[in-house]
Amino acid sequence: MAVDHLNGLIRYLGQDDWKACFEEVLGDHLGPALEAADMTFEDLGEVLGLDVAMTLWGCAFEDFLGQDWDEGRNFVEVYLKRRGWKEGPRNSVYMRALKESVMSLYEVYDIVPGQSLMARDLLRSGKPVMVREGTATKTLRPWDRIAARLVPEDGHTILAGGLLAYSRAACEDLAGHLYDVLRRKRGKAEFPKVRTEVLRDLAPLFTLTWLFRTLENMVGQSALPVLFNGDGEDLVFHDICFPLARGVTQKTVAEVLEKLPGLRSEGRSFWNWLRMPGQKKATSSGSSHQDAQAQFLSSEMDDGSIVLGTLELKGRQLRLEVNSKSRAEQGQSMLKEALGNLVGTPLTQIMTAQQAMDERGTGEGGKTPDVQIPPGEEARILAEVLERHYRKTLDDVVPALGNMTPRQAVRTATGRKAVAAWLKQIENTTAGLGRAELTSSFSFDWMWNELGIASLRK
């Protein structure tokens, strides 16, 4: 909301009975969520921050500006009739444009930070629109989705102030609510098509959906994610050190390890322990893999071989590192049988995932380790890793594509649309991995071109 355009309108809320009318609209936008959370609007400012609370207030206020009340009275028109001489033509035009606007859901791309973005309406047909925007473009990522109002101003299109960034989960919630409200059976389309005049009445749905999802996520984030390895076992890191027996050299141990099936050397003193073809996965620990917070972490080689752990000869020790209790027991058994008296009784250090995350990034005394990477080198390395990963992904089966590889899926019209949506999601997710100066150096253009669907990247 362009506050400098609307200061007079906001102050005018205290006149006549307009305050009561606005509070009714504000209740439509926030009331059910606040009631469910047993909160007040003031509580909302403390929980989500004052800026977020005022953005939600702004969404309700912008909706209020477009509503007619008793005898067809409209707040904007009444204000301009009485106080329009104070505003001047530019502000008056903006107020009337905002009054006629509707909230919709947009997908954004071609973002030029500090300048502009392209917005595609996901609920109405029509061509994407270039939007002039200075602030939001500095934080939005390609293929983000936002609930917002687009308003014409001085020959351009701008965003009104009531902008809500919609997560994929919130989009899913909104789609379900829209299908229910419109009483339509959900088909293949992600969202139903909605006419402008219908959207005008659905503005509170966007605010409530966002707020319910945000508050629910905050509750979920209070608990740590449930972490599993690729076999579905609880993620617990084991660092097992076998001391070399007296008189035994690294060379003697290395010669034994080189003969073990499943070990692949990466130099004279380091091996990856790989799952052998036909080797069964470990039995699950029994934790609930259906937990909404569950995350699975797996490591594999370039050829797809699953990495169960690593072995390293260092000084007078053979070090085995694995990420589950089962793999620790299996690895110790394998090494004791193969090495026998060449090594002594191992010492094991166990660390939970939370402990590992707490320790990561801190060195002795809690200080961040001083790792020097030449300027630009970090971005180059990340770009190489991402390209190698995603190039392999093009030939991997993707559940979201009907258990087909992306190259297989693009052979049909339906598959091409699904692949485009999949690419948008991973591009958006990658953009949110961390520092913008790193992830922005990696371009997904080659993936769209290689799959032959560059025309769908809009």
PDB file of N, CA and C in Angstrom, residues 12-28 64 67 69-70 73 75:
ATOM      1  N   TYR A  12      -9.162   9.482   7.739  1.00  0.00           N
ATOM      2  CA  TYR A  12     -10.607   9.722   7.595  1.00  0.00           C
ATOM      3  C   TYR A  12     -11.451   8.568   8.146  1.00  0.00           C
ATOM      4  N   LEU A  13     -10.818   7.452   8.488  1.00  0.00           N
ATOM      5  CA  LEU A  13     -11.566   6.319   9.044  1.00  0.00           C
ATOM      6  C   LEU A  13     -12.321   6.699  10.313  1.00  0.00           C
ATOM      7  N   GLY A  14     -11.863   7.707  11.014  1.00  0.00           N
ATOM      8  CA  GLY A  14     -12.513   8.098  12.264  1.00  0.00           C
ATOM      9  C   GLY A  14     -13.793   8.880  12.065  1.00  0.00           C
ATOM     10  N   GLN A  15     -14.083   9.263  10.823  1.00  0.00           N
ATOM     11  CA  GLN A  15     -15.268  10.048  10.549  1.00  0.00           C
ATOM     12  C   GLN A  15     -16.514   9.166  10.412  1.00  0.00           C
ATOM     13  N   ASP A  16     -17.638   9.722  10.822  1.00  0.00           N
ATOM     14  CA  ASP A  16     -18.939   9.067  10.683  1.00  0.00           C
ATOM     15  C   ASP A  16     -18.884   7.660  11.278  1.00  0.00           C
ATOM     16  N   ASP A  17     -19.444   6.699  10.554  1.00  0.00           N
ATOM     17  CA  ASP A  17     -19.454   5.314  11.052  1.00  0.00           C
ATOM     18  C   ASP A  17     -18.487   4.433  10.285  1.00  0.00           C
ATOM     19  N   TRP A  18     -17.517   5.038   9.601  1.00  0.00           N
ATOM     20  CA  TRP A  18     -16.608   4.252   8.761  1.00  0.00           C
ATOM     21  C   TRP A  18     -15.724   3.318   9.575  1.00  0.00           C
ATOM     22  N   LYS A  19     -15.363   3.719  10.790  1.00  0.00           N
ATOM     23  CA  LYS A  19     -14.517   2.868  11.612  1.00  0.00           C
ATOM     24  C   LYS A  19     -15.189   1.540  11.897  1.00  0.00           C
ATOM     25  N   ALA A  20     -16.493   1.578  12.202  1.00  0.00           N
ATOM     26  CA  ALA A  20     -17.230   0.345  12.473  1.00  0.00           C
ATOM     27  C   ALA A  20     -17.307  -0.514  11.219  1.00  0.00           C
ATOM     28  N   CYS A  21     -17.481   0.114  10.062  1.00  0.00           N
ATOM     29  CA  CYS A  21     -17.529  -0.640   8.794  1.00  0.00           C
ATOM     30  C   CYS A  21     -16.194  -1.333   8.535  1.00  0.00           C
ATOM     31  N   PHE A  22     -15.098  -0.593   8.753  1.00  0.00           N
ATOM     32  CA  PHE A  22     -13.791  -1.193   8.516  1.00  0.00           C
ATOM     33  C   PHE A  22     -13.516  -2.335   9.487  1.00  0.00           C
ATOM     34  N   GLU A  23     -13.883  -2.181  10.750  1.00  0.00           N
ATOM     35  CA  GLU A  23     -13.659  -3.243  11.727  1.00  0.00           C
ATOM     36  C   GLU A  23     -14.405  -4.511  11.337  1.00  0.00           C
ATOM     37  N   GLU A  24     -15.537  -4.352  10.687  1.00  0.00           N
ATOM     38  CA  GLU A  24     -16.278  -5.522  10.192  1.00  0.00           C
ATOM     39  C   GLU A  24     -15.473  -6.250   9.116  1.00  0.00           C
ATOM     40  N   VAL A  25     -14.879  -5.471   8.209  1.00  0.00           N
ATOM     41  CA  VAL A  25     -14.062  -6.079   7.153  1.00  0.00           C
ATOM     42  C   VAL A  25     -12.801  -6.698   7.752  1.00  0.00           C
ATOM     43  N   LEU A  26     -12.177  -6.004   8.695  1.00  0.00           N
ATOM     44  CA  LEU A  26     -10.974  -6.533   9.350  1.00  0.00           C
ATOM     45  C   LEU A  26     -11.292  -7.854  10.042  1.00  0.00           C
ATOM     46  N   GLY A  27     -12.468  -7.955  10.636  1.00  0.00           N
ATOM     47  CA  GLY A  27     -12.881  -9.203  11.266  1.00  0.00           C
ATOM     48  C   GLY A  27     -13.030 -10.328  10.258  1.00  0.00           C
ATOM     49  N   ASP A  28     -13.523  -9.997   9.062  1.00  0.00           N
ATOM     50  CA  ASP A  28     -13.639 -11.023   8.015  1.00  0.00           C
ATOM     51  C   ASP A  28     -12.272 -11.555   7.608  1.00  0.00           C
ATOM     52  N   PHE A  64     -11.585  -3.112   1.934  1.00  0.00           N
ATOM     53  CA  PHE A  64     -12.609  -2.192   2.425  1.00  0.00           C
ATOM     54  C   PHE A  64     -12.838  -1.051   1.439  1.00  0.00           C
ATOM     55  N   GLN A  67     -15.534  -1.684  -1.271  1.00  0.00           N
ATOM     56  CA  GLN A  67     -16.873  -2.117  -0.885  1.00  0.00           C
ATOM     57  C   GLN A  67     -17.848  -0.945  -0.809  1.00  0.00           C
ATOM     58  N   TRP A  69     -21.456   0.488   0.862  1.00  0.00           N
ATOM     59  CA  TRP A  69     -22.229   0.287   2.082  1.00  0.00           C
ATOM     60  C   TRP A  69     -23.630   0.845   1.902  1.00  0.00           C
ATOM     61  N   ASP A  70     -24.265   1.300   2.956  1.00  0.00           N
ATOM     62  CA  ASP A  70     -25.657   1.758   2.885  1.00  0.00           C
ATOM     63  C   ASP A  70     -25.837   2.798   1.790  1.00  0.00           C
ATOM     64  N   ARG A  73     -22.989   3.841  -0.679  1.00  0.00           N
ATOM     65  CA  ARG A  73     -21.869   4.716  -0.316  1.00  0.00           C
ATOM     66  C   ARG A  73     -20.551   3.951  -0.370  1.00  0.00           C
ATOM     67  N   PHE A  75     -16.409   4.398   0.566  1.00  0.00           N
ATOM     68  CA  PHE A  75     -15.519   5.202   1.411  1.00  0.00           C
ATOM     69  C   PHE A  75     -14.632   6.126   0.580  1.00  0.00           C
TER      70      PHE A  75
END
